[in-house]
Structures are given as C-alpha cells and as structure tokens.
C-alpha cells in the first residue's frame, strides 16, 4: 500500500466525520501488518471532552478487531471548506505509542501529493510506557 493510496483512504474517511461543533472533518487510515486498512473519522460530542479523534477511532477499530501491529498511518482533513494538514493531538500520539515503535511513520497530508511524514518518536519524544 503506497502512501498515496493510504492518504486517499484518509480523505474518504473524513467524509464520514461527525463534526458539528468545530467544522473540522478529519480522516485517518491505519495500515495493519496484516495488510488490512482501518479507517476512522472524528466524532464530536456536545460535551466536548467526549470527542474522539480520527486517529483514535482507527486504532480502536483495529485493536477491537484483533490487530495490534501497524505499518503506518495517514491523516487528512478539511477545515473551513479546504483541505488542511492535521497532526495527531497529544492523546492520539500517546494511544499510537501504546502499539507502535518510535520509527512508526505518521503521514500528515494536505493532498495525495503534498504530505509530510514524521516518525512517532519525533512527534512524541520519550513517550510514557509502563
Ligand atoms: N482532530 C482529529 O480528529 N485529529 C487530529 O489530528 C486533530 C484534531 C479533531 C478533533 C475535533 O473533532 C476537531 O478535529 C477539532 O479539534
């Protein structure tokens, strides 16, 4: 699965976002070691703290379906009607760190051709692990 293909799936997933409060539609596509892709979108709540980000939706779908080893993740989304880069929030970085090593690639895309790849270690240095 190429980065471009994974980004396309993240864009598709963002269309499913439930984001009546922020208006930001975010999608994530997480490639499992099995080759299966788990997509996710952000799901907001009137009690804002209960909102779930796209990345966590994807990770939780994967883990709940029995997959815990991952190759890479891509995020993409739309803010104020235009595609925008979304970097994972702190909570999502910590959730990824539970299952992924520091060299895990996190792709933040503005389009299928314009994207940045950071490792999880760059995004969350010295992550908390038990
Ligand atoms: N959000 C995500 O889903 N992923 C990110 O990487 C950053 C932020 C969502 C949460 C909330 O619904 C909206 O974007 C605005 O913060």
Tab-separated table of N, CA and C and ligand atoms in Angstrom:
chain	number	residue	atom	x	y	z
A	1	UNK	N	0.869	-1.203	0.000
A	1	UNK	CA	0.000	0.000	0.000
A	1	UNK	C	0.895	1.240	0.000
A	2	UNK	N	0.751	2.061	-1.010
A	2	UNK	CA	1.586	3.272	-1.087
A	2	UNK	C	1.049	4.350	-0.140
A	3	UNK	N	1.896	5.352	0.131
A	3	UNK	CA	1.462	6.484	0.962
A	3	UNK	C	0.256	7.157	0.306
A	4	UNK	N	0.343	7.308	-1.007
A	4	UNK	CA	-0.710	7.991	-1.760
A	4	UNK	C	-2.061	7.259	-1.617
A	5	UNK	N	-2.013	5.938	-1.682
A	5	UNK	CA	-3.255	5.146	-1.537
A	5	UNK	C	-3.832	5.294	-0.135
A	6	UNK	N	-2.927	5.307	0.857
A	6	UNK	CA	-3.391	5.423	2.251
A	6	UNK	C	-4.002	6.811	2.485
A	7	UNK	N	-3.384	7.826	1.897
A	7	UNK	CA	-3.904	9.204	2.021
A	7	UNK	C	-5.291	9.299	1.372
A	8	UNK	N	-5.453	8.661	0.226
A	8	UNK	CA	-6.761	8.684	-0.458
A	8	UNK	C	-7.834	8.082	0.452
A	9	UNK	N	-7.483	7.023	1.174
A	9	UNK	CA	-8.448	6.394	2.090
A	9	UNK	C	-8.742	7.310	3.279
A	10	UNK	N	-7.727	8.052	3.724
A	10	UNK	CA	-7.943	9.002	4.832
A	10	UNK	C	-8.896	10.109	4.386
A	11	UNK	N	-8.733	10.588	3.163
A	11	UNK	CA	-9.653	11.614	2.644
A	11	UNK	C	-11.076	11.068	2.542
A	12	UNK	N	-11.198	9.812	2.096
A	12	UNK	CA	-12.530	9.194	2.003
A	12	UNK	C	-13.170	9.127	3.388
A	13	UNK	N	-12.342	8.741	4.386
A	13	UNK	CA	-12.844	8.581	5.761
A	13	UNK	C	-13.300	9.907	6.347
A	14	UNK	N	-12.656	11.000	5.969
A	14	UNK	CA	-13.015	12.295	6.577
A	14	UNK	C	-14.428	12.719	6.177
A	15	UNK	N	-14.914	12.166	5.096
A	15	UNK	CA	-16.293	12.490	4.678
A	15	UNK	C	-17.327	11.983	5.691
A	16	UNK	N	-16.919	10.996	6.492
A	16	UNK	CA	-17.840	10.400	7.474
A	16	UNK	C	-17.802	11.143	8.811
A	17	UNK	N	-16.926	12.142	8.938
A	17	UNK	CA	-16.751	12.830	10.228
A	17	UNK	C	-18.086	13.376	10.750
A	18	UNK	N	-18.213	13.307	12.062
A	18	UNK	CA	-19.349	13.962	12.738
A	18	UNK	C	-18.732	15.131	13.504
A	19	UNK	N	-18.790	16.306	12.906
A	19	UNK	CA	-18.066	17.453	13.479
A	19	UNK	C	-18.914	18.723	13.439
A	20	UNK	N	-20.096	18.701	14.100
A	20	UNK	CA	-20.964	19.872	14.038
A	20	UNK	C	-20.435	21.062	14.842
A	21	UNK	N	-19.470	20.834	15.732
A	21	UNK	CA	-19.015	21.922	16.617
A	21	UNK	C	-17.790	22.629	16.054
A	22	UNK	N	-16.777	21.875	15.633
A	22	UNK	CA	-15.561	22.519	15.104
A	22	UNK	C	-15.657	22.759	13.605
A	23	UNK	N	-16.446	21.940	12.922
A	23	UNK	CA	-16.490	22.036	11.458
A	23	UNK	C	-15.267	21.422	10.797
A	24	UNK	N	-14.342	20.876	11.579
A	24	UNK	CA	-13.157	20.222	11.002
A	24	UNK	C	-13.478	18.756	10.757
A	25	UNK	N	-13.357	18.337	9.519
A	25	UNK	CA	-13.618	16.922	9.191
A	25	UNK	C	-12.280	16.237	9.015
A	26	UNK	N	-12.003	15.280	9.889
A	26	UNK	CA	-10.692	14.623	9.864
A	26	UNK	C	-10.869	13.133	9.594
A	27	UNK	N	-9.968	12.599	8.775
A	27	UNK	CA	-9.983	11.159	8.483
A	27	UNK	C	-8.619	10.571	8.739
A	28	UNK	N	-8.595	9.302	9.102
A	28	UNK	CA	-7.325	8.593	9.296
A	28	UNK	C	-7.421	7.230	8.629
A	29	UNK	N	-6.294	6.760	8.124
A	29	UNK	CA	-6.227	5.410	7.554
A	29	UNK	C	-4.977	4.755	8.119
A	30	UNK	N	-5.181	3.654	8.802
A	30	UNK	CA	-4.123	2.957	9.544
A	30	UNK	C	-3.875	1.608	8.881
A	31	UNK	N	-2.646	1.393	8.433
A	31	UNK	CA	-2.316	0.128	7.768
A	31	UNK	C	-1.799	-0.874	8.794
A	32	UNK	N	-2.504	-2.002	8.901
A	32	UNK	CA	-2.090	-3.058	9.817
A	32	UNK	C	-1.048	-3.950	9.155
A	33	UNK	N	-0.276	-4.664	9.987
A	33	UNK	CA	0.746	-5.571	9.423
A	33	UNK	C	0.108	-6.674	8.597
A	34	UNK	N	-1.155	-6.971	8.850
A	34	UNK	CA	-1.880	-7.997	8.072
A	34	UNK	C	-2.147	-7.529	6.650
A	35	UNK	N	-2.014	-6.218	6.416
A	35	UNK	CA	-2.340	-5.661	5.104
A	35	UNK	C	-3.705	-4.987	5.093
A	36	UNK	N	-4.463	-5.190	6.177
A	36	UNK	CA	-5.792	-4.576	6.255
A	36	UNK	C	-5.670	-3.099	6.660
A	37	UNK	N	-6.549	-2.279	6.107
A	37	UNK	CA	-6.552	-0.850	6.468
A	37	UNK	C	-7.769	-0.562	7.336
A	38	UNK	N	-7.543	0.155	8.435
A	38	UNK	CA	-8.619	0.559	9.342
A	38	UNK	C	-8.765	2.066	9.210
A	39	UNK	N	-9.943	2.497	8.860
A	39	UNK	CA	-10.155	3.941	8.718
A	39	UNK	C	-10.897	4.466	9.937
A	40	UNK	N	-10.806	5.776	10.122
A	40	UNK	CA	-11.518	6.398	11.239
A	40	UNK	C	-11.797	7.854	10.928
A	41	UNK	N	-12.785	8.413	11.617
A	41	UNK	CA	-13.083	9.842	11.469
A	41	UNK	C	-13.253	10.412	12.872
A	42	UNK	N	-13.251	11.745	12.966
A	42	UNK	CA	-13.519	12.342	14.273
A	42	UNK	C	-15.017	12.325	14.553
A	43	UNK	N	-15.338	12.097	15.803
A	43	UNK	CA	-16.738	12.008	16.234
A	43	UNK	C	-16.876	12.936	17.437
A	44	UNK	N	-17.510	14.087	17.202
A	44	UNK	CA	-17.602	15.090	18.265
A	44	UNK	C	-18.804	14.846	19.167
A	45	UNK	N	-18.825	15.592	20.268
A	45	UNK	CA	-19.886	15.445	21.254
A	45	UNK	C	-20.171	16.806	21.870
A	46	UNK	N	-21.420	17.041	22.247
A	46	UNK	CA	-21.778	18.329	22.846
A	46	UNK	C	-21.044	18.536	24.166
A	47	UNK	N	-20.636	17.452	24.809
A	47	UNK	CA	-19.712	17.544	25.937
A	47	UNK	C	-18.329	17.365	25.306
A	48	UNK	N	-17.680	18.482	24.971
A	48	UNK	CA	-16.548	18.456	24.035
A	48	UNK	C	-15.463	17.421	24.367
A	49	UNK	N	-15.234	17.214	25.664
A	49	UNK	CA	-14.184	16.275	26.081
A	49	UNK	C	-14.460	14.839	25.669
A	50	UNK	N	-15.702	14.565	25.303
A	50	UNK	CA	-16.057	13.200	24.894
A	50	UNK	C	-15.790	12.963	23.404
A	51	UNK	N	-15.264	13.988	22.740
A	51	UNK	CA	-14.940	13.857	21.302
A	51	UNK	C	-13.845	12.818	21.088
A	52	UNK	N	-13.979	12.049	20.014
A	52	UNK	CA	-12.924	11.097	19.649
A	52	UNK	C	-12.303	11.512	18.315
A	53	UNK	N	-10.983	11.583	18.279
A	53	UNK	CA	-10.290	11.976	17.046
A	53	UNK	C	-10.277	10.826	16.035
A	54	UNK	N	-10.019	11.189	14.788
A	54	UNK	CA	-9.974	10.221	13.693
A	54	UNK	C	-8.934	9.122	13.946
A	55	UNK	N	-7.770	9.534	14.433
A	55	UNK	CA	-6.689	8.558	14.636
A	55	UNK	C	-7.084	7.513	15.676
A	56	UNK	N	-7.665	8.001	16.790
A	56	UNK	CA	-8.060	7.043	17.831
A	56	UNK	C	-9.191	6.141	17.348
A	57	UNK	N	-10.104	6.685	16.570
A	57	UNK	CA	-11.177	5.838	16.039
A	57	UNK	C	-10.559	4.686	15.236
A	58	UNK	N	-9.560	5.016	14.408
A	58	UNK	CA	-8.923	3.982	13.574
A	58	UNK	C	-8.186	2.947	14.445
A	59	UNK	N	-7.434	3.435	15.429
A	59	UNK	CA	-6.681	2.499	16.290
A	59	UNK	C	-7.653	1.606	17.063
A	60	UNK	N	-8.705	2.194	17.602
A	60	UNK	CA	-9.635	1.406	18.413
A	60	UNK	C	-10.388	0.391	17.551
A	61	UNK	N	-10.710	0.775	16.311
A	61	UNK	CA	-11.348	-0.199	15.410
A	61	UNK	C	-10.409	-1.386	15.189
A	62	UNK	N	-9.130	-1.075	14.910
A	62	UNK	CA	-8.166	-2.136	14.617
A	62	UNK	C	-8.001	-3.070	15.811
A	63	UNK	N	-7.765	-2.480	16.981
A	63	UNK	CA	-7.498	-3.308	18.162
A	63	UNK	C	-8.740	-4.140	18.501
A	64	UNK	N	-9.904	-3.545	18.342
A	64	UNK	CA	-11.134	-4.281	18.666
A	64	UNK	C	-11.401	-5.398	17.662
A	65	UNK	N	-10.724	-5.317	16.518
A	65	UNK	CA	-10.862	-6.399	15.534
A	65	UNK	C	-9.676	-7.368	15.582
A	66	UNK	N	-8.822	-7.194	16.599
A	66	UNK	CA	-7.756	-8.176	16.830
A	66	UNK	C	-6.399	-7.809	16.260
A	67	UNK	N	-6.267	-6.636	15.643
A	67	UNK	CA	-4.959	-6.258	15.074
A	67	UNK	C	-4.281	-5.221	15.962
A	68	UNK	N	-3.011	-5.491	16.315
A	68	UNK	CA	-2.303	-4.593	17.236
A	68	UNK	C	-0.934	-4.167	16.708
A	69	UNK	N	-0.614	-4.599	15.481
A	69	UNK	CA	0.688	-4.235	14.908
A	69	UNK	C	0.447	-3.472	13.618
A	70	UNK	N	1.142	-2.341	13.510
A	70	UNK	CA	0.828	-1.435	12.411
A	70	UNK	C	2.059	-1.012	11.625
A	71	UNK	N	1.820	-0.640	10.363
A	71	UNK	CA	2.899	-0.251	9.456
A	71	UNK	C	3.026	1.269	9.375
A	72	UNK	N	1.910	1.955	9.174
A	72	UNK	CA	1.912	3.424	9.075
A	72	UNK	C	0.488	3.937	9.174
A	73	UNK	N	0.376	5.255	9.428
A	73	UNK	CA	-0.950	5.880	9.484
A	73	UNK	C	-0.903	7.166	8.652
A	74	UNK	N	-2.031	7.468	8.004
A	74	UNK	CA	-2.146	8.750	7.296
A	74	UNK	C	-3.357	9.491	7.820
A	75	UNK	N	-3.215	10.807	7.945
A	75	UNK	CA	-4.371	11.630	8.315
A	75	UNK	C	-4.565	12.708	7.253
A	76	UNK	N	-5.827	13.074	7.072
A	76	UNK	CA	-6.165	14.098	6.092
A	76	UNK	C	-7.476	14.712	6.540
A	77	UNK	N	-7.725	15.947	6.112
A	77	UNK	CA	-8.999	16.517	6.533
A	77	UNK	C	-9.325	17.837	5.885
A	78	UNK	N	-10.472	18.333	6.277
A	78	UNK	CA	-10.988	19.574	5.695
A	78	UNK	C	-11.371	20.538	6.809
A	79	UNK	N	-10.851	21.768	6.697
A	79	UNK	CA	-11.142	22.817	7.681
A	79	UNK	C	-11.621	24.038	6.908
A	80	UNK	N	-12.729	24.588	7.313
A	80	UNK	CA	-13.322	25.741	6.622
A	80	UNK	C	-13.392	25.528	5.108
A	81	UNK	N	-13.832	24.321	4.738
A	81	UNK	CA	-14.064	24.027	3.323
A	81	UNK	C	-12.836	23.686	2.496
A	82	UNK	N	-11.646	23.764	3.116
A	82	UNK	CA	-10.430	23.474	2.343
A	82	UNK	C	-9.602	22.399	3.007
A	83	UNK	N	-8.857	21.634	2.234
A	83	UNK	CA	-8.041	20.589	2.841
A	83	UNK	C	-6.956	21.249	3.696
A	84	UNK	N	-6.700	20.642	4.834
A	84	UNK	CA	-5.737	21.203	5.790
A	84	UNK	C	-4.949	20.059	6.413
A	85	UNK	N	-3.742	20.379	6.857
A	85	UNK	CA	-2.916	19.345	7.497
A	85	UNK	C	-3.337	19.198	8.953
A	86	UNK	N	-3.531	17.972	9.386
A	86	UNK	CA	-3.859	17.694	10.792
A	86	UNK	C	-2.771	16.786	11.367
A	87	UNK	N	-2.097	17.288	12.369
A	87	UNK	CA	-1.141	16.452	13.093
A	87	UNK	C	-1.897	15.828	14.259
A	88	UNK	N	-1.577	14.593	14.626
A	88	UNK	CA	-2.304	13.970	15.742
A	88	UNK	C	-2.156	14.749	17.043
A	89	UNK	N	-3.226	14.840	17.789
A	89	UNK	CA	-3.193	15.526	19.085
A	89	UNK	C	-2.379	14.701	20.080
A	90	UNK	N	-2.118	15.270	21.229
A	90	UNK	CA	-1.300	14.595	22.244
A	90	UNK	C	-1.877	13.261	22.688
A	91	UNK	N	-3.188	13.217	22.848
A	91	UNK	CA	-3.795	11.959	23.314
A	91	UNK	C	-3.628	10.880	22.240
A	92	UNK	N	-3.824	11.248	20.974
A	92	UNK	CA	-3.667	10.263	19.893
A	92	UNK	C	-2.215	9.799	19.783
A	93	UNK	N	-1.277	10.711	20.006
A	93	UNK	CA	0.140	10.322	19.966
A	93	UNK	C	0.409	9.268	21.047
A	94	UNK	N	-0.155	9.497	22.226
A	94	UNK	CA	0.040	8.552	23.323
A	94	UNK	C	-0.623	7.209	23.004
A	95	UNK	N	-1.802	7.250	22.398
A	95	UNK	CA	-2.502	5.994	22.034
A	95	UNK	C	-1.692	5.241	20.984
A	96	UNK	N	-1.141	5.951	20.002
A	96	UNK	CA	-0.303	5.285	18.993
A	96	UNK	C	0.924	4.664	19.657
A	97	UNK	N	1.489	5.381	20.653
A	97	UNK	CA	2.712	4.899	21.316
A	97	UNK	C	2.482	3.586	22.076
A	98	UNK	N	1.233	3.311	22.383
A	98	UNK	CA	0.918	2.052	23.079
A	98	UNK	C	1.190	0.848	22.159
A	99	UNK	N	1.031	1.067	20.852
A	99	UNK	CA	1.095	-0.055	19.912
A	99	UNK	C	2.236	0.048	18.895
A	100	UNK	N	2.823	1.240	18.763
A	100	UNK	CA	3.792	1.448	17.681
A	100	UNK	C	5.139	1.887	18.246
A	101	UNK	N	6.200	1.555	17.519
A	101	UNK	CA	7.541	1.944	17.960
A	101	UNK	C	7.861	3.372	17.488
A	102	UNK	N	9.003	3.859	17.959
A	102	UNK	CA	9.361	5.259	17.675
A	102	UNK	C	9.569	5.547	16.193
A	103	UNK	N	9.888	4.505	15.412
A	103	UNK	CA	10.131	4.741	13.975
A	103	UNK	C	8.855	4.642	13.130
A	104	UNK	N	7.720	4.489	13.783
A	104	UNK	CA	6.434	4.362	13.080
A	104	UNK	C	6.138	5.653	12.295
A	105	UNK	N	5.854	5.533	10.981
A	105	UNK	CA	5.608	6.733	10.173
A	105	UNK	C	4.181	7.280	10.311
A	106	UNK	N	4.111	8.570	10.584
A	106	UNK	CA	2.831	9.279	10.694
A	106	UNK	C	2.773	10.286	9.542
A	107	UNK	N	1.872	10.041	8.626
A	107	UNK	CA	1.770	10.870	7.416
A	107	UNK	C	0.667	11.909	7.621
A	108	UNK	N	1.021	13.181	7.471
A	108	UNK	CA	0.033	14.261	7.598
A	108	UNK	C	-0.110	14.892	6.224
A	109	UNK	N	-1.294	14.732	5.634
A	109	UNK	CA	-1.446	15.097	4.221
A	109	UNK	C	-2.348	16.296	3.997
A	110	UNK	N	-1.951	17.108	3.024
A	110	UNK	CA	-2.807	18.200	2.545
A	110	UNK	C	-3.497	17.731	1.271
A	111	UNK	N	-2.802	16.866	0.536
A	111	UNK	CA	-3.377	16.242	-0.650
A	111	UNK	C	-2.615	14.938	-0.857
A	112	UNK	N	-2.992	14.186	-1.875
A	112	UNK	CA	-2.292	12.917	-2.137
A	112	UNK	C	-0.828	13.150	-2.527
A	113	UNK	N	-0.539	14.345	-3.023
A	113	UNK	CA	0.835	14.630	-3.462
A	113	UNK	C	1.612	15.539	-2.523
A	114	UNK	N	0.899	16.197	-1.629
A	114	UNK	CA	1.538	17.143	-0.712
A	114	UNK	C	1.363	16.617	0.706
A	115	UNK	N	2.402	16.012	1.231
A	115	UNK	CA	2.285	15.477	2.585
A	115	UNK	C	3.633	15.435	3.275
A	116	UNK	N	3.551	15.336	4.601
A	116	UNK	CA	4.752	15.315	5.437
A	116	UNK	C	4.735	14.007	6.217
A	117	UNK	N	5.895	13.391	6.351
A	117	UNK	CA	5.964	12.173	7.167
A	117	UNK	C	6.886	12.423	8.353
A	118	UNK	N	6.358	12.186	9.533
A	118	UNK	CA	7.160	12.274	10.762
A	118	UNK	C	7.119	10.919	11.445
A	119	UNK	N	8.166	10.614	12.193
A	119	UNK	CA	8.079	9.379	12.975
A	119	UNK	C	7.332	9.692	14.271
A	120	UNK	N	6.764	8.634	14.838
A	120	UNK	CA	6.064	8.816	16.114
A	120	UNK	C	7.034	9.332	17.178
A	121	UNK	N	8.275	8.873	17.098
A	121	UNK	CA	9.298	9.336	18.057
A	121	UNK	C	9.554	10.835	17.949
A	122	UNK	N	9.478	11.367	16.712
A	122	UNK	CA	9.641	12.822	16.541
A	122	UNK	C	8.457	13.544	17.172
A	123	UNK	N	7.280	12.983	16.997
A	123	UNK	CA	6.060	13.652	17.475
A	123	UNK	C	5.864	13.502	18.978
A	124	UNK	N	6.389	12.428	19.522
A	124	UNK	CA	6.240	12.181	20.967
A	124	UNK	C	7.534	11.583	21.498
A	125	UNK	N	8.418	12.483	21.875
A	125	UNK	CA	9.738	12.051	22.358
A	125	UNK	C	9.601	11.516	23.786
A	126	UNK	N	10.376	10.498	24.105
A	126	UNK	CA	10.373	9.916	25.448
A	126	UNK	C	8.956	9.623	25.934
A	127	UNK	N	8.204	8.909	25.114
A	127	UNK	CA	6.797	8.657	25.470
A	127	UNK	C	6.715	7.830	26.751
A	128	UNK	N	5.624	8.020	27.441
A	128	UNK	CA	5.386	7.290	28.689
A	128	UNK	C	4.996	5.859	28.370
A	129	UNK	N	5.759	4.912	28.885
A	129	UNK	CA	5.442	3.492	28.683
A	129	UNK	C	5.633	2.772	30.008
A	130	UNK	N	4.777	1.827	30.310
A	130	UNK	CA	4.925	1.052	31.543
A	130	UNK	C	5.693	-0.222	31.264
B	1	LIG	N1	-8.999	16.122	15.342
B	1	LIG	C1	-8.766	14.879	14.837
B	1	LIG	O1	-9.685	14.088	14.617
B	1	LIG	N2	-7.485	14.527	14.597
B	1	LIG	C2	-6.407	15.368	14.693
B	1	LIG	O2	-5.325	15.005	14.296
B	1	LIG	C3	-6.585	16.682	15.325
B	1	LIG	C4	-7.953	17.065	15.667
B	1	LIG	C5	-10.401	16.549	15.527
B	1	LIG	C6	-10.900	16.631	16.923
B	1	LIG	C7	-12.024	17.629	16.776
B	1	LIG	O3	-13.197	16.956	16.377
B	1	LIG	C8	-11.593	18.531	15.637
B	1	LIG	O4	-10.564	17.839	14.958
B	1	LIG	C9	-11.104	19.895	16.062
B	1	LIG	O5	-10.154	19.794	17.053
